[in-house]
Amino acid sequence: MTERSPQSTPSTAVSTPPCVLTIAGSDSGGGAGIQADLKTMMAMGVHGMSVIAAVTAQNSLGVQGYWELPPEAVRAQLDSVLGDIGAQAVKTGMLASPVLVETVADALGPYDAPLVVDPVGVSKHGNSLLAPEAVETMRTRLLPVATVVTPNLWEVEQLTSVKVEDEDGLRRAADAVLELGPAWALIKGGHLPGAPVDLLTDGTEEFRFAAERLDNRHTHGTGCTLASAIASRLALGDDVPSAVGKAKEYVTGAIARGFPLGGGIGPVDHAWRWR
């Protein structure tokens, strides 16, 4: 009887995908925050990592409460991930308080990777997620080190006092945000009447990204998803306008397939390209 040797498996080279770090709050309902960020990063083909800055109790009906992590816990997470693994791009979301904004800005200021700042001020349900005293810290500490900042119209007004009432006001809003120091401003115009248009500019070049207005109320997590998709595309090597264009395409598809969940506003579908 001849003894047979086990078949050998051909060796396959394994490459590490680009790594993207999100620094944000946890959403217990899974539609926004850290959870949305990591789902988006997987969909974009990068390796997602997280620093949790706050924990929320929330569902489809709203935010019932949130609790900040101690700044030393946030800094320890940052040092742990960036000191060992590193990141090809970073995205920030809910930071809640001045001390957390300062902690994150101190860590990211000298770090050489694109930074996408989603200046989360209020939830989809209208719940405040940024303490009023933290707004100035966001203006002076974090926005000056951002590659792209992605405010909606309410956040533009919170940061700059500029109120946008029509599409013609988007550039004025972007210029006001750029005065705070980021390299690029992406002003999200989805709350204006008519077809939703987002404006991206660095003060010299200007790009407008239009999309069809979709008849779907299940839009929880759109801001987190867009910012995370931009960070992912930057990590993959896209320039800022290309990254924003591809992120806009992804989030538009996710909104189109947003689904009901619980008794309120459901999430966008991060896995729409796979279903």
PDB file of C-alpha atoms in Angstrom:
ATOM      1  CA  MET A   1       0.000   0.000   0.000  1.00  0.00           C
ATOM      2  CA  THR A   2       1.454   3.294  -1.074  1.00  0.00           C
ATOM      3  CA  GLU A   3       1.260   6.108   1.445  1.00  0.00           C
ATOM      4  CA  ARG A   4      -0.053   9.312  -0.097  1.00  0.00           C
ATOM      5  CA  SER A   5       1.254  12.675   1.033  1.00  0.00           C
ATOM      6  CA  PRO A   6      -1.262  15.448   1.633  1.00  0.00           C
ATOM      7  CA  GLN A   7      -1.744  17.833  -1.250  1.00  0.00           C
ATOM      8  CA  SER A   8       0.135  21.056  -0.835  1.00  0.00           C
ATOM      9  CA  THR A   9      -1.764  24.313  -0.996  1.00  0.00           C
ATOM     10  CA  PRO A  10      -0.319  26.920  -3.351  1.00  0.00           C
ATOM     11  CA  SER A  11       1.062  29.860  -1.441  1.00  0.00           C
ATOM     12  CA  THR A  12      -0.906  33.063  -1.825  1.00  0.00           C
ATOM     13  CA  ALA A  13       0.609  36.441  -1.178  1.00  0.00           C
ATOM     14  CA  VAL A  14      -1.444  38.373   1.376  1.00  0.00           C
ATOM     15  CA  SER A  15      -1.370  42.155   1.233  1.00  0.00           C
ATOM     16  CA  THR A  16      -2.553  44.446   4.001  1.00  0.00           C
ATOM     17  CA  PRO A  17      -5.279  46.874   2.901  1.00  0.00           C
ATOM     18  CA  PRO A  18      -4.987  50.566   3.760  1.00  0.00           C
ATOM     19  CA  CYS A  19      -5.942  51.282   7.369  1.00  0.00           C
ATOM     20  CA  VAL A  20      -8.435  53.992   8.351  1.00  0.00           C
ATOM     21  CA  LEU A  21      -9.093  55.141  11.907  1.00  0.00           C
ATOM     22  CA  THR A  22     -12.410  56.540  13.121  1.00  0.00           C
ATOM     23  CA  ILE A  23     -12.619  58.561  16.339  1.00  0.00           C
ATOM     24  CA  ALA A  24     -16.266  58.946  17.268  1.00  0.00           C
ATOM     25  CA  GLY A  25     -19.163  57.867  19.450  1.00  0.00           C
ATOM     26  CA  SER A  26     -20.743  54.434  19.579  1.00  0.00           C
ATOM     27  CA  ASP A  27     -24.330  54.114  18.305  1.00  0.00           C
ATOM     28  CA  SER A  28     -26.118  51.305  20.129  1.00  0.00           C
ATOM     29  CA  GLY A  29     -28.678  51.141  17.304  1.00  0.00           C
ATOM     30  CA  GLY A  30     -25.944  50.401  14.757  1.00  0.00           C
ATOM     31  CA  GLY A  31     -26.930  53.021  12.178  1.00  0.00           C
ATOM     32  CA  ALA A  32     -24.469  55.838  12.789  1.00  0.00           C
ATOM     33  CA  GLY A  33     -21.265  56.594  14.687  1.00  0.00           C
ATOM     34  CA  ILE A  34     -18.513  54.021  15.071  1.00  0.00           C
ATOM     35  CA  GLN A  35     -20.748  51.253  13.765  1.00  0.00           C
ATOM     36  CA  ALA A  36     -21.598  53.080  10.537  1.00  0.00           C
ATOM     37  CA  ASP A  37     -17.970  54.085  10.081  1.00  0.00           C
ATOM     38  CA  LEU A  38     -16.653  50.533  10.302  1.00  0.00           C
ATOM     39  CA  LYS A  39     -19.356  49.175   7.988  1.00  0.00           C
ATOM     40  CA  THR A  40     -18.516  51.878   5.442  1.00  0.00           C
ATOM     41  CA  MET A  41     -14.804  51.150   5.648  1.00  0.00           C
ATOM     42  CA  MET A  42     -15.383  47.461   5.013  1.00  0.00           C
ATOM     43  CA  ALA A  43     -17.581  48.310   2.030  1.00  0.00           C
ATOM     44  CA  MET A  44     -14.799  50.562   0.682  1.00  0.00           C
ATOM     45  CA  GLY A  45     -12.196  47.797   0.970  1.00  0.00           C
ATOM     46  CA  VAL A  46     -10.037  49.241   3.753  1.00  0.00           C
ATOM     47  CA  HIS A  47      -9.281  48.023   7.272  1.00  0.00           C
ATOM     48  CA  GLY A  48     -11.299  50.031   9.789  1.00  0.00           C
ATOM     49  CA  MET A  49     -10.040  50.796  13.299  1.00  0.00           C
ATOM     50  CA  SER A  50     -11.762  52.723  16.064  1.00  0.00           C
ATOM     51  CA  VAL A  51     -11.194  55.028  18.996  1.00  0.00           C
ATOM     52  CA  ILE A  52     -14.422  55.329  20.987  1.00  0.00           C
ATOM     53  CA  ALA A  53     -14.848  58.827  22.425  1.00  0.00           C
ATOM     54  CA  ALA A  54     -18.375  58.447  23.784  1.00  0.00           C
ATOM     55  CA  VAL A  55     -21.080  55.845  24.249  1.00  0.00           C
ATOM     56  CA  THR A  56     -24.664  56.634  23.328  1.00  0.00           C
ATOM     57  CA  ALA A  57     -27.945  54.992  24.185  1.00  0.00           C
ATOM     58  CA  GLN A  58     -29.904  55.458  20.985  1.00  0.00           C
ATOM     59  CA  ASN A  59     -32.303  53.738  18.662  1.00  0.00           C
ATOM     60  CA  SER A  60     -34.467  54.635  15.679  1.00  0.00           C
ATOM     61  CA  LEU A  61     -36.456  57.072  17.838  1.00  0.00           C
ATOM     62  CA  GLY A  62     -33.570  59.214  19.069  1.00  0.00           C
ATOM     63  CA  VAL A  63     -30.714  59.533  21.543  1.00  0.00           C
ATOM     64  CA  GLN A  64     -31.742  58.716  25.085  1.00  0.00           C
ATOM     65  CA  GLY A  65     -28.364  59.580  26.602  1.00  0.00           C
ATOM     66  CA  TYR A  66     -24.607  59.751  26.049  1.00  0.00           C
ATOM     67  CA  TRP A  67     -21.538  59.364  28.217  1.00  0.00           C
ATOM     68  CA  GLU A  68     -18.077  60.618  27.311  1.00  0.00           C
ATOM     69  CA  LEU A  69     -15.046  58.451  27.884  1.00  0.00           C
ATOM     70  CA  PRO A  70     -12.293  59.934  30.051  1.00  0.00           C
ATOM     71  CA  PRO A  71      -9.720  61.820  27.953  1.00  0.00           C
ATOM     72  CA  GLU A  72      -6.956  59.501  29.162  1.00  0.00           C
ATOM     73  CA  ALA A  73      -8.908  56.541  27.747  1.00  0.00           C
ATOM     74  CA  VAL A  74      -9.304  58.288  24.393  1.00  0.00           C
ATOM     75  CA  ARG A  75      -5.614  59.222  24.285  1.00  0.00           C
ATOM     76  CA  ALA A  76      -4.592  55.673  25.229  1.00  0.00           C
ATOM     77  CA  GLN A  77      -6.637  54.270  22.345  1.00  0.00           C
ATOM     78  CA  LEU A  78      -5.076  56.780  19.941  1.00  0.00           C
ATOM     79  CA  ASP A  79      -1.534  56.021  21.089  1.00  0.00           C
ATOM     80  CA  SER A  80      -2.176  52.283  20.934  1.00  0.00           C
ATOM     81  CA  VAL A  81      -3.460  52.241  17.365  1.00  0.00           C
ATOM     82  CA  LEU A  82      -1.268  54.940  15.831  1.00  0.00           C
ATOM     83  CA  GLY A  83       1.868  53.823  17.671  1.00  0.00           C
ATOM     84  CA  ASP A  84       1.695  50.246  16.393  1.00  0.00           C
ATOM     85  CA  ILE A  85      -0.530  49.941  13.333  1.00  0.00           C
ATOM     86  CA  GLY A  86      -0.706  53.485  11.978  1.00  0.00           C
ATOM     87  CA  ALA A  87      -3.370  54.848   9.648  1.00  0.00           C
ATOM     88  CA  GLN A  88      -3.433  55.989   6.049  1.00  0.00           C
ATOM     89  CA  ALA A  89      -6.386  58.265   6.864  1.00  0.00           C
ATOM     90  CA  VAL A  90      -8.326  59.369   9.947  1.00  0.00           C
ATOM     91  CA  LYS A  91     -11.953  60.413  10.393  1.00  0.00           C
ATOM     92  CA  THR A  92     -13.484  62.140  13.415  1.00  0.00           C
ATOM     93  CA  GLY A  93     -17.140  62.249  14.384  1.00  0.00           C
ATOM     94  CA  MET A  94     -18.856  62.886  17.716  1.00  0.00           C
ATOM     95  CA  LEU A  95     -16.340  64.326  20.190  1.00  0.00           C
ATOM     96  CA  ALA A  96     -18.871  65.916  22.567  1.00  0.00           C
ATOM     97  CA  SER A  97     -16.705  68.133  24.830  1.00  0.00           C
ATOM     98  CA  PRO A  98     -13.805  70.613  24.732  1.00  0.00           C
ATOM     99  CA  VAL A  99     -11.397  68.237  26.488  1.00  0.00           C
ATOM    100  CA  LEU A 100     -12.089  65.439  23.992  1.00  0.00           C
ATOM    101  CA  VAL A 101     -11.652  67.783  21.021  1.00  0.00           C
ATOM    102  CA  GLU A 102      -8.357  68.982  22.516  1.00  0.00           C
ATOM    103  CA  THR A 103      -7.189  65.429  23.195  1.00  0.00           C
ATOM    104  CA  VAL A 104      -7.837  64.378  19.619  1.00  0.00           C
ATOM    105  CA  ALA A 105      -6.320  67.552  18.137  1.00  0.00           C
ATOM    106  CA  ASP A 106      -3.157  67.120  20.217  1.00  0.00           C
ATOM    107  CA  ALA A 107      -2.712  63.575  18.911  1.00  0.00           C
ATOM    108  CA  LEU A 108      -3.569  64.243  15.272  1.00  0.00           C
ATOM    109  CA  GLY A 109      -1.928  67.640  14.766  1.00  0.00           C
ATOM    110  CA  PRO A 110       1.541  66.179  14.156  1.00  0.00           C
ATOM    111  CA  TYR A 111       0.281  62.967  12.547  1.00  0.00           C
ATOM    112  CA  ASP A 112       0.968  62.755   8.813  1.00  0.00           C
ATOM    113  CA  ALA A 113      -2.241  61.348   7.328  1.00  0.00           C
ATOM    114  CA  PRO A 114      -5.311  62.900   5.698  1.00  0.00           C
ATOM    115  CA  LEU A 115      -7.899  63.917   8.306  1.00  0.00           C
ATOM    116  CA  VAL A 116     -11.629  64.114   7.565  1.00  0.00           C
ATOM    117  CA  VAL A 117     -13.568  66.005  10.244  1.00  0.00           C
ATOM    118  CA  ASP A 118     -17.311  65.501  10.497  1.00  0.00           C
ATOM    119  CA  PRO A 119     -18.143  68.232  13.044  1.00  0.00           C
ATOM    120  CA  VAL A 120     -21.076  66.361  14.554  1.00  0.00           C
ATOM    121  CA  GLY A 121     -23.277  68.823  16.397  1.00  0.00           C
ATOM    122  CA  VAL A 122     -26.713  67.260  16.350  1.00  0.00           C
ATOM    123  CA  SER A 123     -28.214  63.850  15.661  1.00  0.00           C
ATOM    124  CA  LYS A 124     -30.676  63.020  12.863  1.00  0.00           C
ATOM    125  CA  HIS A 125     -33.430  63.323  15.468  1.00  0.00           C
ATOM    126  CA  GLY A 126     -32.325  66.801  16.615  1.00  0.00           C
ATOM    127  CA  ASN A 127     -30.480  65.713  19.766  1.00  0.00           C
ATOM    128  CA  SER A 128     -27.416  67.851  20.613  1.00  0.00           C
ATOM    129  CA  LEU A 129     -24.159  65.865  20.513  1.00  0.00           C
ATOM    130  CA  LEU A 130     -21.641  68.695  20.957  1.00  0.00           C
ATOM    131  CA  ALA A 131     -21.531  70.823  24.081  1.00  0.00           C
ATOM    132  CA  PRO A 132     -21.868  74.557  23.255  1.00  0.00           C
ATOM    133  CA  GLU A 133     -18.528  75.273  24.943  1.00  0.00           C
ATOM    134  CA  ALA A 134     -16.845  72.737  22.622  1.00  0.00           C
ATOM    135  CA  VAL A 135     -17.710  74.650  19.453  1.00  0.00           C
ATOM    136  CA  GLU A 136     -14.887  77.153  19.900  1.00  0.00           C
ATOM    137  CA  THR A 137     -12.423  74.346  20.601  1.00  0.00           C
ATOM    138  CA  MET A 138     -13.529  72.641  17.405  1.00  0.00           C
ATOM    139  CA  ARG A 139     -12.996  75.900  15.494  1.00  0.00           C
ATOM    140  CA  THR A 140      -9.556  76.673  16.874  1.00  0.00           C
ATOM    141  CA  ARG A 141      -7.971  73.275  17.526  1.00  0.00           C
ATOM    142  CA  LEU A 142      -9.343  70.605  15.187  1.00  0.00           C
ATOM    143  CA  LEU A 143     -10.483  72.334  12.001  1.00  0.00           C
ATOM    144  CA  PRO A 144      -7.064  73.933  11.376  1.00  0.00           C
ATOM    145  CA  VAL A 145      -5.468  70.475  11.035  1.00  0.00           C
ATOM    146  CA  ALA A 146      -8.244  68.961   8.868  1.00  0.00           C
ATOM    147  CA  THR A 147      -7.808  67.928   5.249  1.00  0.00           C
ATOM    148  CA  VAL A 148     -11.566  67.981   4.646  1.00  0.00           C
ATOM    149  CA  VAL A 149     -14.373  69.177   6.916  1.00  0.00           C
ATOM    150  CA  THR A 150     -17.905  68.000   6.096  1.00  0.00           C
ATOM    151  CA  PRO A 151     -20.555  70.128   7.885  1.00  0.00           C
ATOM    152  CA  ASN A 152     -24.242  70.105   7.138  1.00  0.00           C
ATOM    153  CA  LEU A 153     -26.019  73.456   7.034  1.00  0.00           C
ATOM    154  CA  TRP A 154     -26.889  73.447  10.740  1.00  0.00           C
ATOM    155  CA  GLU A 155     -23.244  72.729  11.615  1.00  0.00           C
ATOM    156  CA  VAL A 156     -22.072  75.509   9.269  1.00  0.00           C
ATOM    157  CA  GLU A 157     -24.233  77.955  11.180  1.00  0.00           C
ATOM    158  CA  GLN A 158     -23.007  76.572  14.514  1.00  0.00           C
ATOM    159  CA  LEU A 159     -19.355  76.975  13.471  1.00  0.00           C
ATOM    160  CA  THR A 160     -19.477  80.222  11.482  1.00  0.00           C
ATOM    161  CA  SER A 161     -22.858  81.940  12.118  1.00  0.00           C
ATOM    162  CA  VAL A 162     -23.460  81.798   8.345  1.00  0.00           C
ATOM    163  CA  LYS A 163     -27.027  80.725   7.536  1.00  0.00           C
ATOM    164  CA  VAL A 164     -27.566  79.136   4.129  1.00  0.00           C
ATOM    165  CA  GLU A 165     -31.051  79.376   2.636  1.00  0.00           C
ATOM    166  CA  ASP A 166     -30.443  78.406  -0.983  1.00  0.00           C
ATOM    167  CA  GLU A 167     -27.801  76.862  -3.236  1.00  0.00           C
ATOM    168  CA  ASP A 168     -26.269  80.270  -3.961  1.00  0.00           C
ATOM    169  CA  GLY A 169     -25.235  80.465  -0.296  1.00  0.00           C
ATOM    170  CA  LEU A 170     -23.155  77.283  -0.334  1.00  0.00           C
ATOM    171  CA  ARG A 171     -19.972  79.009  -1.510  1.00  0.00           C
ATOM    172  CA  ARG A 172     -20.303  81.737   1.093  1.00  0.00           C
ATOM    173  CA  ALA A 173     -20.626  79.016   3.734  1.00  0.00           C
ATOM    174  CA  ALA A 174     -17.604  77.154   2.377  1.00  0.00           C
ATOM    175  CA  ASP A 175     -15.453  80.286   2.421  1.00  0.00           C
ATOM    176  CA  ALA A 176     -16.442  80.920   6.050  1.00  0.00           C
ATOM    177  CA  VAL A 177     -15.455  77.358   6.987  1.00  0.00           C
ATOM    178  CA  LEU A 178     -12.148  77.626   5.096  1.00  0.00           C
ATOM    179  CA  GLU A 179     -11.272  80.700   7.154  1.00  0.00           C
ATOM    180  CA  LEU A 180     -11.072  78.333  10.140  1.00  0.00           C
ATOM    181  CA  GLY A 181      -8.140  76.528   8.555  1.00  0.00           C
ATOM    182  CA  PRO A 182      -9.054  73.239   6.832  1.00  0.00           C
ATOM    183  CA  ALA A 183      -7.599  72.528   3.403  1.00  0.00           C
ATOM    184  CA  TRP A 184     -11.014  71.692   1.891  1.00  0.00           C
ATOM    185  CA  ALA A 185     -14.620  72.363   2.886  1.00  0.00           C
ATOM    186  CA  LEU A 186     -17.483  70.126   1.771  1.00  0.00           C
ATOM    187  CA  ILE A 187     -20.798  71.853   2.480  1.00  0.00           C
ATOM    188  CA  LYS A 188     -23.679  69.381   2.424  1.00  0.00           C
ATOM    189  CA  GLY A 189     -26.782  70.942   0.920  1.00  0.00           C
ATOM    190  CA  GLY A 190     -29.205  68.079   1.431  1.00  0.00           C
ATOM    191  CA  HIS A 191     -31.479  70.121   3.707  1.00  0.00           C
ATOM    192  CA  LEU A 192     -32.132  72.746   1.040  1.00  0.00           C
ATOM    193  CA  PRO A 193     -35.215  72.493  -1.190  1.00  0.00           C
ATOM    194  CA  GLY A 194     -34.783  70.947  -4.606  1.00  0.00           C
ATOM    195  CA  ALA A 195     -32.191  68.436  -5.756  1.00  0.00           C
ATOM    196  CA  PRO A 196     -29.503  67.926  -3.094  1.00  0.00           C
ATOM    197  CA  VAL A 197     -26.193  69.555  -4.036  1.00  0.00           C
ATOM    198  CA  ASP A 198     -22.948  69.402  -2.057  1.00  0.00           C
ATOM    199  CA  LEU A 199     -20.223  71.970  -2.692  1.00  0.00           C
ATOM    200  CA  LEU A 200     -16.511  71.159  -2.312  1.00  0.00           C
ATOM    201  CA  THR A 201     -13.811  73.824  -2.497  1.00  0.00           C
ATOM    202  CA  ASP A 202     -10.309  74.612  -1.325  1.00  0.00           C
ATOM    203  CA  GLY A 203     -10.894  78.296  -1.992  1.00  0.00           C
ATOM    204  CA  THR A 204      -9.573  78.052  -5.552  1.00  0.00           C
ATOM    205  CA  GLU A 205     -11.096  74.997  -7.181  1.00  0.00           C
ATOM    206  CA  GLU A 206     -14.818  74.337  -6.815  1.00  0.00           C
ATOM    207  CA  PHE A 207     -16.798  71.144  -7.396  1.00  0.00           C
ATOM    208  CA  ARG A 208     -20.529  70.535  -7.074  1.00  0.00           C
ATOM    209  CA  PHE A 209     -21.953  67.066  -6.529  1.00  0.00           C
ATOM    210  CA  ALA A 210     -25.631  66.701  -7.340  1.00  0.00           C
ATOM    211  CA  ALA A 211     -27.892  63.720  -6.783  1.00  0.00           C
ATOM    212  CA  GLU A 212     -31.541  62.846  -7.144  1.00  0.00           C
ATOM    213  CA  ARG A 213     -33.660  63.552  -4.065  1.00  0.00           C
ATOM    214  CA  LEU A 214     -34.802  60.133  -2.901  1.00  0.00           C
ATOM    215  CA  ASP A 215     -38.205  59.457  -1.370  1.00  0.00           C
ATOM    216  CA  ASN A 216     -36.870  57.567   1.649  1.00  0.00           C
ATOM    217  CA  ARG A 217     -37.033  58.730   5.268  1.00  0.00           C
ATOM    218  CA  HIS A 218     -34.585  56.068   6.462  1.00  0.00           C
ATOM    219  CA  THR A 219     -31.417  58.155   6.356  1.00  0.00           C
ATOM    220  CA  HIS A 220     -29.847  57.615   9.783  1.00  0.00           C
ATOM    221  CA  GLY A 221     -26.042  57.676   9.525  1.00  0.00           C
ATOM    222  CA  THR A 222     -25.636  59.595   6.264  1.00  0.00           C
ATOM    223  CA  GLY A 223     -23.099  62.107   7.606  1.00  0.00           C
ATOM    224  CA  CYS A 224     -20.957  59.474   9.299  1.00  0.00           C
ATOM    225  CA  THR A 225     -21.104  57.289   6.213  1.00  0.00           C
ATOM    226  CA  LEU A 226     -20.097  60.060   3.815  1.00  0.00           C
ATOM    227  CA  ALA A 227     -17.129  61.205   5.912  1.00  0.00           C
ATOM    228  CA  SER A 228     -15.922  57.628   6.425  1.00  0.00           C
ATOM    229  CA  ALA A 229     -16.208  56.884   2.720  1.00  0.00           C
ATOM    230  CA  ILE A 230     -14.153  59.996   1.906  1.00  0.00           C
ATOM    231  CA  ALA A 231     -11.462  58.974   4.406  1.00  0.00           C
ATOM    232  CA  SER A 232     -11.422  55.464   2.946  1.00  0.00           C
ATOM    233  CA  ARG A 233     -10.968  56.724  -0.609  1.00  0.00           C
ATOM    234  CA  LEU A 234      -8.182  59.071   0.514  1.00  0.00           C
ATOM    235  CA  ALA A 235      -6.438  56.090   2.127  1.00  0.00           C
ATOM    236  CA  LEU A 236      -6.760  54.245  -1.174  1.00  0.00           C
ATOM    237  CA  GLY A 237      -4.897  57.065  -2.906  1.00  0.00           C
ATOM    238  CA  ASP A 238      -7.615  59.257  -4.413  1.00  0.00           C
ATOM    239  CA  ASP A 239      -7.240  63.019  -4.443  1.00  0.00           C
ATOM    240  CA  VAL A 240      -9.877  64.959  -2.508  1.00  0.00           C
ATOM    241  CA  PRO A 241     -12.331  65.710  -5.365  1.00  0.00           C
ATOM    242  CA  SER A 242     -12.219  62.088  -6.577  1.00  0.00           C
ATOM    243  CA  ALA A 243     -12.629  60.774  -3.038  1.00  0.00           C
ATOM    244  CA  VAL A 244     -15.671  62.981  -2.461  1.00  0.00           C
ATOM    245  CA  GLY A 245     -17.226  62.001  -5.790  1.00  0.00           C
ATOM    246  CA  LYS A 246     -16.905  58.279  -5.098  1.00  0.00           C
ATOM    247  CA  ALA A 247     -18.100  58.713  -1.519  1.00  0.00           C
ATOM    248  CA  LYS A 248     -21.142  60.658  -2.722  1.00  0.00           C
ATOM    249  CA  GLU A 249     -21.983  57.860  -5.166  1.00  0.00           C
ATOM    250  CA  TYR A 250     -21.718  55.268  -2.390  1.00  0.00           C
ATOM    251  CA  VAL A 251     -23.837  57.160   0.137  1.00  0.00           C
ATOM    252  CA  THR A 252     -26.501  57.956  -2.481  1.00  0.00           C
ATOM    253  CA  GLY A 253     -26.890  54.231  -3.131  1.00  0.00           C
ATOM    254  CA  ALA A 254     -26.989  53.552   0.598  1.00  0.00           C
ATOM    255  CA  ILE A 255     -29.751  56.138   1.094  1.00  0.00           C
ATOM    256  CA  ALA A 256     -31.765  54.692  -1.809  1.00  0.00           C
ATOM    257  CA  ARG A 257     -31.799  51.343  -0.016  1.00  0.00           C
ATOM    258  CA  GLY A 258     -32.256  52.619   3.539  1.00  0.00           C
ATOM    259  CA  PHE A 259     -34.579  50.314   5.428  1.00  0.00           C
ATOM    260  CA  PRO A 260     -37.101  50.574   8.289  1.00  0.00           C
ATOM    261  CA  LEU A 261     -35.837  49.610  11.727  1.00  0.00           C
ATOM    262  CA  GLY A 262     -37.738  50.010  14.974  1.00  0.00           C
ATOM    263  CA  GLY A 263     -40.436  52.648  15.231  1.00  0.00           C
ATOM    264  CA  GLY A 264     -38.575  55.673  13.858  1.00  0.00           C
ATOM    265  CA  ILE A 265     -35.908  56.578  11.307  1.00  0.00           C
ATOM    266  CA  GLY A 266     -34.071  53.559   9.921  1.00  0.00           C
ATOM    267  CA  PRO A 267     -30.450  53.452   8.724  1.00  0.00           C
ATOM    268  CA  VAL A 268     -28.940  53.688   5.286  1.00  0.00           C
ATOM    269  CA  ASP A 269     -27.841  50.340   3.874  1.00  0.00           C
ATOM    270  CA  HIS A 270     -24.049  50.122   4.064  1.00  0.00           C
ATOM    271  CA  ALA A 271     -24.074  46.758   2.306  1.00  0.00           C
ATOM    272  CA  TRP A 272     -26.206  47.842  -0.658  1.00  0.00           C
ATOM    273  CA  ARG A 273     -23.562  46.881  -3.207  1.00  0.00           C
ATOM    274  CA  TRP A 274     -23.520  43.300  -1.902  1.00  0.00           C
ATOM    275  CA  ARG A 275     -27.244  42.652  -1.652  1.00  0.00           C
TER     276      ARG A 275
END
